[in-house]
Amino acid sequence: MPPLASSALARQRRSRGHTQESLAQRLGVDVSSVARWERGISAPSPGIRRALAGELALSLDELDARLGPSPKPSAAHRDEADEPSELIKDIWGAAERDDLAARLGAEPAHTGTVSRDHVVRVVHQWLITPPPPLGAHRSHGRTHRIGAATLERVRARLRYLHEADDTVAGGDLYPAVRDELARTAALLRTCTYTEAVGRDLLRILAEMCQLAGWSAADAGNPRAGEHYHLYGIKAAHAADAPVLAAQLVSSLGYHLAEHGHGRDAVTVTRSALARLNALERGTPAAAPATPAVRALLHARAAWAHAVADEPMRADEAIGRAQDAYAARRPGTDPDPAWTYWLTPDEMQIIVGRLDIALGRPLLGRERLSAALATCDPRRVRETALYTAWLAHSHLHGHELGAATTLARHARRLSATIRSAYSERAVRQLDQHLN
């Protein structure tokens, strides 16, 4: 960037009465980010660019003229540039709303990962930060007004995408989820709505973020998976939906565990459970978690402990998950819609996989075989995953022939779909066989 352009940006900042520190605080970024923009080392992301233009009283074209040509930083630098230093806040205003809409409407990076230190820091912020006050979520002054009918149509599309996820792998589903999320996020800043509708819209966005994060990772983009989880946590927190936020935090922990980051996964999944425990101790106006929710969160913590090579803690956590699941009252408990997939067979699969990881291959084989026998053949990704895990139980039992046969079947299934999860499971199995 030419020196003239960078100094023009600094002059505009000073003319608006900002120091680098005060501007960084307003934008929710590190002060080093502002310094890099002014020195031409990096450029703000699309969402931050809009907020920056607003703070400096510039149009986007005027801001671009002061920023000059966009620099081309390294991939590692791009991945960490402009990550907000304080993602979870106790305020919710136009700047926060517009930034969330912009970040969910833009295409996330396709390379690298979010800094795990940043992930853990965001989760800790969530644990200690109170939600924004009532009255902060309505929007006015726009011509198009939305209400309950619009939200119900959006919920119906979300239900359809959840059902599609049962049979469509992430490589094919992720673009549809990403586009639906972007369209829904645009409602935040383009429509007028009441306080209640604003909160419900944020809850829907948080649920969509979890599905987007899962499908992005299954499409082979773990960086986008982390991005969507983090901003889903932000949306759920802003909506004062702590159980939903805990679900997203726990899902993020599972994502970390699946990519081999056991210690960070333990920290994140246990943070989700700590928040639920705080709710049960009587946080005002908090909806308690149902047994199905607690079972899901304990099960994810168990897998995190297993990946972190903490077998005793993994065993304890999966025992709590089983106890919670046994305490369900189907048809009576007000389970959130996002627990729909945690059926008795799925619970057996989860426990069976833990059994194998914890050195109980025969018990794990029994659970997995029973669940596979009733698995819908249209669920190709899940069938491939469960078959690969079943093969591991035979490997642990030194039954190479059975393991090889199952591996061949899992490989054939995985080849018919675009799923990073099933591809990785088959690849890891092949490595053990070879």
Short mmCIF file of C-alpha atoms in Angstrom, two decimals:
data_model
loop_
_atom_site.label_atom_id
_atom_site.label_comp_id
_atom_site.label_asym_id
_atom_site.label_seq_id
_atom_site.Cartn_x
_atom_site.Cartn_y
_atom_site.Cartn_z
CA MET A 1 0.00 0.00 0.00
CA PRO A 2 1.38 3.44 -0.83
CA PRO A 3 2.35 5.56 2.20
CA LEU A 4 -0.11 8.23 1.05
CA ALA A 5 -3.05 5.83 1.36
CA SER A 6 -2.10 4.55 4.82
CA SER A 7 -1.51 8.03 6.17
CA ALA A 8 -4.87 9.06 4.70
CA LEU A 9 -6.51 6.32 6.77
CA ALA A 10 -4.70 7.48 9.90
CA ARG A 11 -5.68 11.12 9.24
CA GLN A 12 -9.32 10.13 8.86
CA ARG A 13 -9.15 8.20 12.13
CA ARG A 14 -7.70 11.18 13.96
CA SER A 15 -10.27 13.54 12.40
CA ARG A 16 -13.01 11.38 13.95
CA GLY A 17 -11.38 11.70 17.37
CA HIS A 18 -10.09 8.12 17.53
CA THR A 19 -6.80 6.75 18.71
CA GLN A 20 -5.80 3.36 17.36
CA GLU A 21 -6.82 1.91 20.73
CA SER A 22 -10.28 3.50 20.80
CA LEU A 23 -11.03 2.50 17.20
CA ALA A 24 -9.93 -1.08 17.88
CA GLN A 25 -12.20 -1.20 20.93
CA ARG A 26 -15.18 0.06 18.91
CA LEU A 27 -14.59 -2.54 16.21
CA GLY A 28 -13.82 -5.41 18.60
CA VAL A 29 -10.39 -6.13 17.14
CA ASP A 30 -6.84 -6.02 18.45
CA VAL A 31 -5.10 -2.63 18.24
CA SER A 32 -2.40 -4.35 16.18
CA SER A 33 -5.02 -4.91 13.44
CA VAL A 34 -5.64 -1.16 13.15
CA ALA A 35 -1.90 -0.55 13.01
CA ARG A 36 -1.51 -3.14 10.24
CA TRP A 37 -4.29 -1.52 8.17
CA GLU A 38 -2.65 1.88 8.47
CA ARG A 39 0.78 0.49 7.58
CA GLY A 40 -0.60 -1.47 4.60
CA ILE A 41 0.35 -4.89 5.97
CA SER A 42 -3.20 -6.25 5.99
CA ALA A 43 -6.74 -5.21 5.11
CA PRO A 44 -9.94 -5.52 7.18
CA SER A 45 -12.34 -8.39 6.46
CA PRO A 46 -15.65 -7.57 4.70
CA GLY A 47 -17.62 -7.41 7.95
CA ILE A 48 -15.04 -5.26 9.73
CA ARG A 49 -14.67 -3.10 6.61
CA ARG A 50 -18.33 -2.05 6.84
CA ALA A 51 -18.05 -1.29 10.55
CA LEU A 52 -14.80 0.63 9.96
CA ALA A 53 -16.43 2.74 7.26
CA GLY A 54 -19.25 3.58 9.67
CA GLU A 55 -16.85 4.60 12.46
CA LEU A 56 -14.88 6.82 10.08
CA ALA A 57 -18.02 8.32 8.46
CA LEU A 58 -16.95 7.09 5.01
CA SER A 59 -18.66 5.25 2.20
CA LEU A 60 -17.11 1.88 1.30
CA ASP A 61 -15.63 3.41 -1.85
CA GLU A 62 -14.10 6.25 0.16
CA LEU A 63 -12.69 3.77 2.64
CA ASP A 64 -11.21 1.66 -0.17
CA ALA A 65 -9.47 4.75 -1.56
CA ARG A 66 -7.83 5.34 1.83
CA LEU A 67 -6.91 1.69 2.28
CA GLY A 68 -5.34 1.45 -1.15
CA PRO A 69 -4.67 -1.86 -2.98
CA SER A 70 -5.41 -4.94 -0.89
CA PRO A 71 -2.25 -6.62 0.37
CA LYS A 72 -1.71 -10.34 -0.13
CA PRO A 73 -0.68 -11.75 3.24
CA SER A 74 0.31 -15.34 3.83
CA ALA A 75 -2.36 -17.98 4.41
CA ALA A 76 -1.49 -18.23 8.10
CA HIS A 77 -1.70 -14.46 8.49
CA ARG A 78 -5.04 -14.31 6.66
CA ASP A 79 -6.53 -16.93 8.95
CA GLU A 80 -5.81 -14.94 12.10
CA ALA A 81 -6.19 -11.39 10.74
CA ASP A 82 -9.10 -9.37 12.07
CA GLU A 83 -10.39 -12.06 14.42
CA PRO A 84 -12.28 -10.03 17.03
CA SER A 85 -10.42 -9.99 20.33
CA GLU A 86 -13.75 -9.77 22.18
CA LEU A 87 -16.38 -11.79 20.34
CA ILE A 88 -18.83 -12.30 23.23
CA LYS A 89 -20.21 -9.05 24.68
CA ASP A 90 -22.90 -7.88 27.07
CA ILE A 91 -24.17 -5.32 24.57
CA TRP A 92 -26.18 -5.68 21.37
CA GLY A 93 -26.54 -2.71 19.07
CA ALA A 94 -26.54 -1.87 15.39
CA ALA A 95 -22.78 -2.38 15.07
CA GLU A 96 -22.91 -5.86 16.62
CA ARG A 97 -25.99 -6.81 14.58
CA ASP A 98 -24.52 -5.64 11.28
CA ASP A 99 -21.15 -7.27 11.93
CA LEU A 100 -22.80 -10.63 12.68
CA ALA A 101 -24.92 -10.39 9.55
CA ALA A 102 -21.85 -9.53 7.45
CA ARG A 103 -19.72 -12.34 8.85
CA LEU A 104 -22.45 -14.94 8.32
CA GLY A 105 -23.14 -13.60 4.85
CA ALA A 106 -19.52 -13.74 3.67
CA GLU A 107 -17.73 -16.86 2.47
CA PRO A 108 -15.36 -18.08 5.24
CA ALA A 109 -11.74 -18.88 4.52
CA HIS A 110 -11.00 -22.25 2.93
CA THR A 111 -7.55 -22.83 4.37
CA GLY A 112 -5.91 -23.09 7.77
CA THR A 113 -7.68 -23.09 11.10
CA VAL A 114 -8.83 -20.56 13.64
CA SER A 115 -6.24 -20.18 16.39
CA ARG A 116 -7.13 -22.69 19.10
CA ASP A 117 -6.10 -20.12 21.69
CA HIS A 118 -8.72 -17.82 20.17
CA VAL A 119 -11.36 -20.57 20.34
CA VAL A 120 -10.67 -21.22 24.02
CA ARG A 121 -10.62 -17.48 24.75
CA VAL A 122 -14.05 -17.02 23.14
CA VAL A 123 -15.47 -19.91 25.18
CA HIS A 124 -14.10 -18.38 28.38
CA GLN A 125 -15.64 -15.03 27.41
CA TRP A 126 -18.96 -16.80 26.99
CA LEU A 127 -18.70 -18.35 30.45
CA ILE A 128 -18.23 -15.04 32.26
CA THR A 129 -20.14 -12.51 30.13
CA PRO A 130 -23.79 -11.75 30.90
CA PRO A 131 -26.18 -11.57 27.92
CA PRO A 132 -27.31 -8.23 26.51
CA PRO A 133 -30.24 -6.63 28.33
CA LEU A 134 -33.86 -6.81 27.23
CA GLY A 135 -34.87 -4.13 24.77
CA ALA A 136 -31.71 -4.31 22.69
CA HIS A 137 -32.93 -6.67 19.97
CA ARG A 138 -35.64 -4.81 18.09
CA SER A 139 -34.93 -3.16 14.77
CA HIS A 140 -36.81 -0.25 13.23
CA GLY A 141 -36.60 2.28 10.44
CA ARG A 142 -36.67 -0.19 7.56
CA THR A 143 -39.59 -0.62 5.18
CA HIS A 144 -39.85 -4.43 5.29
CA ARG A 145 -41.29 -5.77 8.54
CA ILE A 146 -41.01 -9.43 9.57
CA GLY A 147 -42.84 -11.33 12.27
CA ALA A 148 -43.73 -14.83 13.45
CA ALA A 149 -44.88 -16.01 10.02
CA THR A 150 -41.50 -15.24 8.46
CA LEU A 151 -39.66 -17.00 11.27
CA GLU A 152 -41.84 -20.10 10.89
CA ARG A 153 -40.96 -20.28 7.19
CA VAL A 154 -37.27 -20.02 8.09
CA ARG A 155 -37.67 -22.75 10.75
CA ALA A 156 -39.33 -24.99 8.16
CA ARG A 157 -36.34 -24.58 5.83
CA LEU A 158 -34.00 -25.34 8.73
CA ARG A 159 -35.94 -28.52 9.53
CA TYR A 160 -35.68 -29.55 5.88
CA LEU A 161 -31.90 -29.02 5.92
CA HIS A 162 -31.56 -31.02 9.14
CA GLU A 163 -33.47 -33.88 7.55
CA ALA A 164 -31.35 -33.60 4.41
CA ASP A 165 -28.22 -33.92 6.55
CA ASP A 166 -29.33 -37.42 7.48
CA THR A 167 -28.85 -38.61 3.89
CA VAL A 168 -26.75 -35.95 2.10
CA ALA A 169 -23.03 -35.63 2.85
CA GLY A 170 -21.43 -32.29 3.60
CA GLY A 171 -19.75 -31.89 0.22
CA ASP A 172 -23.18 -31.59 -1.36
CA LEU A 173 -25.19 -30.10 1.52
CA TYR A 174 -22.84 -27.38 2.74
CA PRO A 175 -23.45 -24.90 -0.13
CA ALA A 176 -27.22 -25.05 0.49
CA VAL A 177 -26.80 -24.54 4.25
CA ARG A 178 -24.31 -21.71 3.72
CA ASP A 179 -26.64 -19.90 1.32
CA GLU A 180 -29.67 -20.33 3.59
CA LEU A 181 -27.66 -18.99 6.52
CA ALA A 182 -26.56 -15.94 4.54
CA ARG A 183 -30.14 -15.17 3.46
CA THR A 184 -31.41 -15.50 7.02
CA ALA A 185 -28.58 -13.39 8.45
CA ALA A 186 -29.46 -10.62 6.00
CA LEU A 187 -32.84 -10.28 7.74
CA LEU A 188 -31.01 -9.00 10.82
CA ARG A 189 -30.02 -5.74 9.21
CA THR A 190 -32.52 -5.28 6.37
CA CYS A 191 -35.81 -5.67 8.23
CA THR A 192 -37.85 -4.14 11.02
CA TYR A 193 -38.92 -6.45 13.86
CA THR A 194 -39.91 -6.52 17.51
CA GLU A 195 -37.71 -7.45 20.46
CA ALA A 196 -39.20 -10.97 20.63
CA VAL A 197 -38.78 -11.55 16.89
CA GLY A 198 -35.19 -10.28 17.06
CA ARG A 199 -34.29 -12.78 19.78
CA ASP A 200 -36.00 -15.65 17.95
CA LEU A 201 -34.16 -14.74 14.75
CA LEU A 202 -30.84 -14.93 16.60
CA ARG A 203 -31.78 -18.34 18.01
CA ILE A 204 -32.57 -19.63 14.53
CA LEU A 205 -29.27 -18.26 13.23
CA ALA A 206 -27.42 -19.99 16.07
CA GLU A 207 -29.01 -23.34 15.15
CA MET A 208 -28.17 -22.78 11.49
CA CYS A 209 -24.57 -21.99 12.45
CA GLN A 210 -24.21 -25.37 14.15
CA LEU A 211 -25.50 -27.17 11.05
CA ALA A 212 -23.31 -25.00 8.82
CA GLY A 213 -20.27 -25.75 10.99
CA TRP A 214 -20.88 -29.49 10.87
CA SER A 215 -21.57 -29.59 7.12
CA ALA A 216 -18.60 -27.32 6.33
CA ALA A 217 -16.26 -29.63 8.22
CA ASP A 218 -17.78 -32.64 6.44
CA ALA A 219 -17.19 -30.81 3.16
CA GLY A 220 -13.48 -30.62 4.02
CA ASN A 221 -13.37 -27.05 5.35
CA PRO A 222 -12.69 -27.23 9.11
CA ARG A 223 -11.75 -23.53 9.13
CA ALA A 224 -15.30 -22.62 8.09
CA GLY A 225 -16.64 -25.12 10.63
CA GLU A 226 -14.90 -23.28 13.45
CA HIS A 227 -15.99 -19.90 12.07
CA TYR A 228 -19.66 -20.85 12.06
CA HIS A 229 -19.52 -22.39 15.52
CA LEU A 230 -17.95 -19.27 17.02
CA TYR A 231 -20.51 -16.93 15.49
CA GLY A 232 -23.31 -19.30 16.43
CA ILE A 233 -22.16 -19.01 20.03
CA LYS A 234 -22.25 -15.24 19.64
CA ALA A 235 -25.81 -15.34 18.24
CA ALA A 236 -27.10 -17.67 20.96
CA HIS A 237 -25.49 -15.56 23.68
CA ALA A 238 -26.97 -12.37 22.25
CA ALA A 239 -30.39 -14.06 22.25
CA ASP A 240 -29.94 -15.09 25.91
CA ALA A 241 -30.30 -18.77 24.95
CA PRO A 242 -27.71 -20.39 27.24
CA VAL A 243 -28.68 -24.02 26.60
CA LEU A 244 -28.44 -23.48 22.85
CA ALA A 245 -25.09 -21.71 23.32
CA ALA A 246 -23.86 -24.66 25.39
CA GLN A 247 -24.88 -26.98 22.55
CA LEU A 248 -22.76 -24.94 20.12
CA VAL A 249 -19.80 -24.82 22.51
CA SER A 250 -20.01 -28.58 22.99
CA SER A 251 -20.33 -29.18 19.25
CA LEU A 252 -17.23 -27.02 18.71
CA GLY A 253 -15.40 -29.16 21.27
CA TYR A 254 -16.38 -32.31 19.38
CA HIS A 255 -15.12 -30.68 16.17
CA LEU A 256 -11.75 -30.05 17.86
CA ALA A 257 -11.59 -33.64 19.11
CA GLU A 258 -12.34 -35.03 15.65
CA HIS A 259 -9.37 -33.08 14.33
CA GLY A 260 -7.04 -34.41 17.03
CA HIS A 261 -6.98 -31.48 19.46
CA GLY A 262 -7.89 -33.46 22.56
CA ARG A 263 -6.77 -31.10 25.30
CA ASP A 264 -8.54 -28.08 23.81
CA ALA A 265 -11.60 -30.24 23.16
CA VAL A 266 -11.70 -31.21 26.85
CA THR A 267 -11.53 -27.55 27.91
CA VAL A 268 -14.33 -26.57 25.52
CA THR A 269 -16.71 -29.48 26.19
CA ARG A 270 -16.29 -29.18 29.95
CA SER A 271 -17.02 -25.44 29.70
CA ALA A 272 -20.37 -26.26 28.08
CA LEU A 273 -21.23 -28.60 30.95
CA ALA A 274 -20.07 -26.04 33.52
CA ARG A 275 -22.54 -23.55 32.06
CA LEU A 276 -25.37 -26.06 32.31
CA ASN A 277 -24.45 -26.77 35.92
CA ALA A 278 -24.56 -23.04 36.65
CA LEU A 279 -28.04 -22.88 35.11
CA GLU A 280 -29.23 -25.71 37.32
CA ARG A 281 -28.00 -23.82 40.37
CA GLY A 282 -30.65 -21.23 39.68
CA THR A 283 -29.58 -18.64 37.14
CA PRO A 284 -32.63 -16.38 36.82
CA ALA A 285 -34.87 -16.92 33.80
CA ALA A 286 -32.74 -19.79 32.49
CA ALA A 287 -34.45 -22.81 30.94
CA PRO A 288 -33.03 -26.06 32.39
CA ALA A 289 -31.38 -28.57 30.09
CA THR A 290 -33.37 -31.74 29.46
CA PRO A 291 -31.81 -35.19 30.07
CA ALA A 292 -31.30 -35.63 26.31
CA VAL A 293 -29.30 -32.37 26.17
CA ARG A 294 -27.17 -33.41 29.11
CA ALA A 295 -26.61 -36.85 27.57
CA LEU A 296 -25.40 -35.27 24.34
CA LEU A 297 -23.02 -32.87 26.07
CA HIS A 298 -21.58 -35.57 28.38
CA ALA A 299 -21.08 -37.87 25.37
CA ARG A 300 -19.09 -35.20 23.54
CA ALA A 301 -16.99 -34.59 26.65
CA ALA A 302 -16.34 -38.33 26.86
CA TRP A 303 -14.97 -38.41 23.32
CA ALA A 304 -12.81 -35.36 24.03
CA HIS A 305 -11.30 -37.14 27.06
CA ALA A 306 -10.70 -40.26 24.96
CA VAL A 307 -8.84 -38.26 22.28
CA ALA A 308 -6.85 -36.53 25.06
CA ASP A 309 -5.81 -40.00 26.32
CA GLU A 310 -7.74 -39.68 29.59
CA PRO A 311 -9.55 -43.05 29.72
CA MET A 312 -10.83 -42.82 33.30
CA ARG A 313 -12.40 -39.42 32.71
CA ALA A 314 -13.81 -40.62 29.38
CA ASP A 315 -15.37 -43.61 31.12
CA GLU A 316 -16.88 -41.39 33.80
CA ALA A 317 -18.30 -38.98 31.24
CA ILE A 318 -19.88 -41.67 29.06
CA GLY A 319 -21.42 -43.21 32.18
CA ARG A 320 -23.04 -39.85 32.96
CA ALA A 321 -24.26 -39.63 29.38
CA GLN A 322 -25.91 -43.04 29.66
CA ASP A 323 -27.50 -42.16 33.01
CA ALA A 324 -28.88 -38.92 31.60
CA TYR A 325 -30.24 -40.65 28.52
CA ALA A 326 -31.93 -43.29 30.64
CA ALA A 327 -33.68 -40.51 32.59
CA ARG A 328 -35.45 -39.18 29.48
CA ARG A 329 -39.21 -38.99 29.40
CA PRO A 330 -40.07 -39.25 25.68
CA GLY A 331 -43.12 -37.20 24.81
CA THR A 332 -42.91 -35.31 28.11
CA ASP A 333 -39.52 -33.58 28.14
CA PRO A 334 -39.44 -30.32 26.13
CA ASP A 335 -36.38 -31.43 24.16
CA PRO A 336 -34.95 -28.85 21.74
CA ALA A 337 -35.46 -29.65 18.07
CA TRP A 338 -31.71 -30.07 17.59
CA THR A 339 -31.66 -33.25 19.72
CA TYR A 340 -33.93 -35.06 17.23
CA TRP A 341 -31.12 -37.30 15.95
CA LEU A 342 -30.06 -38.66 19.36
CA THR A 343 -32.09 -41.87 19.13
CA PRO A 344 -31.45 -45.01 21.23
CA ASP A 345 -29.53 -46.53 18.30
CA GLU A 346 -27.37 -43.40 17.96
CA MET A 347 -26.64 -43.52 21.67
CA GLN A 348 -25.51 -47.13 21.28
CA ILE A 349 -23.22 -46.09 18.44
CA ILE A 350 -21.68 -43.33 20.56
CA VAL A 351 -21.10 -45.67 23.51
CA GLY A 352 -19.83 -48.46 21.26
CA ARG A 353 -17.23 -46.19 19.68
CA LEU A 354 -16.05 -45.20 23.17
CA ASP A 355 -15.91 -48.86 24.20
CA ILE A 356 -13.53 -49.59 21.33
CA ALA A 357 -11.37 -46.55 22.07
CA LEU A 358 -11.21 -47.50 25.76
CA GLY A 359 -10.11 -51.08 25.13
CA ARG A 360 -13.46 -52.90 25.23
CA PRO A 361 -13.67 -54.08 21.60
CA LEU A 362 -16.08 -56.97 22.16
CA LEU A 363 -18.63 -54.79 23.94
CA GLY A 364 -18.18 -52.05 21.34
CA ARG A 365 -18.64 -54.57 18.53
CA GLU A 366 -21.87 -55.80 20.06
CA ARG A 367 -23.31 -52.29 20.30
CA LEU A 368 -22.20 -51.22 16.82
CA SER A 369 -23.39 -54.41 15.13
CA ALA A 370 -26.85 -54.09 16.67
CA ALA A 371 -27.20 -50.45 15.63
CA LEU A 372 -25.84 -51.08 12.11
CA ALA A 373 -28.40 -53.84 11.57
CA THR A 374 -31.21 -51.26 11.76
CA CYS A 375 -29.41 -48.31 10.14
CA ASP A 376 -31.28 -46.77 7.21
CA PRO A 377 -29.22 -47.66 4.09
CA ARG A 378 -29.87 -44.17 2.72
CA ARG A 379 -27.61 -42.83 5.48
CA VAL A 380 -24.47 -43.68 3.55
CA ARG A 381 -22.08 -41.45 5.50
CA GLU A 382 -23.17 -42.85 8.85
CA THR A 383 -23.08 -46.42 7.55
CA ALA A 384 -19.54 -45.90 6.27
CA LEU A 385 -18.44 -44.37 9.59
CA TYR A 386 -20.03 -47.08 11.73
CA THR A 387 -18.61 -49.82 9.51
CA ALA A 388 -15.11 -48.34 9.83
CA TRP A 389 -15.46 -48.16 13.61
CA LEU A 390 -16.71 -51.75 13.68
CA ALA A 391 -13.63 -52.78 11.71
CA HIS A 392 -11.48 -51.22 14.43
CA SER A 393 -13.11 -53.51 16.99
CA HIS A 394 -11.96 -56.52 14.95
CA LEU A 395 -8.47 -55.05 14.64
CA HIS A 396 -8.31 -54.70 18.42
CA GLY A 397 -9.28 -58.38 18.61
CA HIS A 398 -6.54 -59.33 16.10
CA GLU A 399 -9.17 -60.50 13.57
CA LEU A 400 -7.50 -59.18 10.45
CA GLY A 401 -9.75 -60.96 7.95
CA ALA A 402 -12.99 -59.54 9.35
CA ALA A 403 -11.44 -56.09 9.68
CA THR A 404 -10.24 -56.16 6.06
CA THR A 405 -13.68 -57.17 4.78
CA LEU A 406 -15.39 -54.38 6.74
CA ALA A 407 -12.75 -51.87 5.61
CA ARG A 408 -13.42 -52.77 1.98
CA HIS A 409 -17.15 -52.19 2.50
CA ALA A 410 -16.59 -48.86 4.25
CA ARG A 411 -14.26 -47.78 1.44
CA ARG A 412 -16.86 -48.59 -1.23
CA LEU A 413 -19.53 -46.64 0.64
CA SER A 414 -17.31 -43.62 1.23
CA ALA A 415 -16.36 -43.48 -2.45
CA THR A 416 -19.99 -42.78 -3.38
CA ILE A 417 -20.34 -39.59 -1.31
CA ARG A 418 -18.47 -36.35 -0.65
CA SER A 419 -17.78 -36.64 3.09
CA ALA A 420 -14.50 -35.61 4.68
CA TYR A 421 -15.49 -37.45 7.87
CA SER A 422 -16.02 -40.81 6.17
CA GLU A 423 -12.90 -40.33 4.01
CA ARG A 424 -10.80 -39.68 7.11
CA ALA A 425 -12.27 -42.67 8.95
CA VAL A 426 -11.47 -44.97 6.03
CA ARG A 427 -7.99 -43.50 5.62
CA GLN A 428 -7.18 -44.00 9.31
CA LEU A 429 -8.48 -47.56 9.11
CA ASP A 430 -6.30 -48.29 6.08
CA GLN A 431 -3.27 -46.94 7.92
CA HIS A 432 -3.91 -49.35 10.79
CA LEU A 433 -4.45 -52.26 8.40
CA ASN A 434 -1.20 -51.51 6.57
#
